[in-house]
Amino acid sequence: MPKITIPLGPQHPALKEPENFMLVLEGERIDKASINLGYNHRGIEKACEERTYIQDIYLLERVCGICSHSHTSCFVGCVEEIAKVEIPERAQALRILMGELERAHSHLLWLGVAAHEIGFDTLFMYTWRDREHVLDCLELISGNRIHYAMNIIGGVRKDINAKQKNEILKRMDILEERTNYYVKLITQEPTILARTQNVGLLPTQEALKRNAVGPTLRASNVKSDVRKDDPYLMYDKLDFKVITADSCDVFGRVFVRVFELIESYKIIRQIINYLPTGAIAVKVPWKIPEGAAVGRYEAPRGEDIHYVKANDSIKPERVKVRAPTLANFASVRYMLEGGYLADVPIVIAAIDPCMSCTDRSLVLDGEKTSSYSWNDLRLMGIEFYKKKGIDFSKVKI
Amino acid sequence: MKIITKLITWSQMKSPWIIHFNSGACNGCDIEILDALTPKYDLERFGVLLKGTPRHADVLLVSGSVSRQIHKRLVRIYEQMPNPKFVVAIGACACSGGVFDGCYSTLGGVDKAIPVSAYIPGCPAKPEAIIDGMIKLLASLKE
Ligand code: SF4
């Protein structure tokens, strides 16, 4: 049978974001898949170097609209480590509260999108309706639905009061009831089972070899969660479980995320009920002393890594972001190859891809040990884009 | 006005079909657009229907400061839409570049690439604002 190649994206009804997959098909089966990224590359890392630490918080928040709090928490965590400040316990708790609300909103959003990809639009509408409860909580605390801007260097920006606490607890009860319904749905509904079981298989060994992270890795039966393995903030004092699944398929990924929702509600309740007293922020000087730090954070999609290098000024010298989706893309290729064309949307959606997080520039060079200067990188960028028909040489930087 | 244009305007006003395109956004605006279409806000009660292909759409909702790599695609999608067509820029990024204004890989603003009929500001634009903008666009068709 002759092989045909079909492109998927950058604009495609099944993809919510611009990315491109080239699929080589043999009949209905996928023989080879290659991934083309970079449509969302904006140049945030470079922009960070030109702005102050305070401005960078708001810029890095806009790396991704879904896990915005994760990126800022990771970044301010690094800066606080370099500046050697300990943030108050209440600020730590509030950061966790926002982080878990964010996880709940992200997982509900994902469940809806995944349902949409398999043509189950009723579930899509259900979850997005329920997700509004989480967004209301976030708006109640911070004043905004998407970019909460809660983190500042040295703590958080806003405190919560008793009325807000009650409201959040009330919403958690509603959400818990709804999530229990989803648990029943995903484990019993025949259409969901038929579309997700034994689809997009990623055995444990492959997942480890390809450095998968987050729910994708946990669904391949690896107990890995930064919140437990390398606790930050005050996660070591909280009681929650790391959810894993041993089916290694799309069903496992749905299972892990839905049960993580319940764990998130549990954490939110603990935080609200045992909120430490005290200040919500400490003062940190604008100038950050020389040093470098790496931060790890369990974002809704997996481990998020930030690297910050400071040089005793008000602007960072270098900021590097490694978002979880980038780590998961190596597995997508494996999951797609050998599968059916009809399963492509759900297999891609199963890692919960976030392109705006992922599209950073990256040089993979196994041989070279010395570092690249900005000029070298710029020349490489111009060469790279020339092949795509875009002229970067006239762009002023 | 010719009878056929009148008919087209009438049907577009009653039920505009939209397509959403992310031209380098942070996702914040995209999820708010989808939010506007889901039960709490329900843009569909105004006849607005989300479509998968530009060839079926009357209104293009663009979010994001246009990145250089996506520029050509955005223009192509715009060209594929049948006339008469409208573009709505959603969010601060799409209106003017927003926080990413001045980044080396962005053009800054959708109007640098294609003509825009309506701007909805906000970072992200709230679903209420998106609904308001859509209604205002539809009202302006009447004139
Ligand atoms: S306007 Fe704000 S929320 Fe919308 S895409 Fe731009 S940065 Fe994201």
Coordinates of N, CA and C and ligand atoms in Angstrom, one line a residue, chain A residues 42 62 65 146-147, chain B residues 24-30 63-65 90-94 99-100 122-125, ligand 1:
Chain A
R42 N 7.4 33.5 21.4 CA 7.3 35.0 21.4 C 8.6 35.6 21.9
R62 N 2.2 35.3 32.1 CA 1.6 35.2 30.7 C 2.3 34.2 29.8
G65 N -1.8 30.8 30.2 CA -3.0 31.3 30.9 C -3.6 30.3 31.7
I146 N -8.4 34.7 35.4 CA -7.3 33.9 34.7 C -5.9 34.2 35.2
H147 N -5.5 35.5 35.1 CA -4.2 35.8 35.6 C -4.4 36.4 37.0
Chain B
G24 N -0.6 33.0 18.7 CA 0.6 33.2 19.6 C 0.1 33.8 21.0
A25 N -1.1 33.3 21.4 CA -1.6 33.8 22.7 C -1.1 33.0 23.8
C26 N -1.4 33.4 25.1 CA -1.0 32.7 26.2 C -2.0 31.7 26.6
N27 N -3.1 31.5 25.9 CA -4.2 30.6 26.2 C -5.2 31.2 27.1
G28 N -4.9 32.3 27.8 CA -5.8 32.9 28.7 C -7.1 33.4 27.9
C29 N -6.8 34.1 26.8 CA -8.0 34.6 26.0 C -8.7 33.4 25.4
D30 N -8.0 32.4 25.0 CA -8.6 31.3 24.3 C -9.6 30.6 25.2
S63 N -6.8 35.6 18.9 CA -6.2 36.0 20.2 C -4.7 35.9 20.1
G64 N -4.0 36.8 20.6 CA -2.6 36.7 20.6 C -1.8 37.7 19.8
S65 N -0.7 38.1 20.2 CA 0.2 39.0 19.5 C 0.7 38.1 18.4
I90 N -9.1 39.8 20.1 CA -9.5 39.5 21.5 C -8.3 39.6 22.4
G91 N -8.4 40.5 23.4 CA -7.3 40.5 24.4 C -6.3 41.6 24.0
A92 N -5.6 42.1 25.1 CA -4.6 43.1 24.9 C -3.6 42.7 23.9
C93 N -3.2 41.5 23.9 CA -2.2 41.0 22.9 C -2.6 41.2 21.5
A94 N -3.8 40.8 21.2 CA -4.3 40.9 19.8 C -4.6 42.4 19.4
V99 N 1.6 42.5 26.8 CA 2.8 42.4 27.5 C 4.0 42.0 26.5
F100 N 3.6 41.4 25.4 CA 4.6 40.9 24.5 C 5.1 41.9 23.5
G122 N -8.5 43.8 27.3 CA -8.5 43.0 28.6 C -7.5 41.9 28.5
C123 N -6.9 41.6 29.7 CA -5.9 40.6 29.7 C -6.2 39.6 30.8
P124 N -7.0 38.6 30.6 CA -7.7 38.3 29.4 C -9.0 39.0 29.3
A125 N -9.6 39.1 28.0 CA -10.9 39.7 27.9 C -11.9 38.8 28.6
Ligands
SF4_1 S1 -4.2 39.4 26.3 FE1 -3.4 38.5 28.2 S2 -4.7 36.6 28.5 FE2 -5.0 37.3 26.4 S3 -3.5 36.1 25.2 FE3 -2.5 38.1 25.8 S4 -1.4 37.7 27.7 FE4 -2.9 36.0 27.4

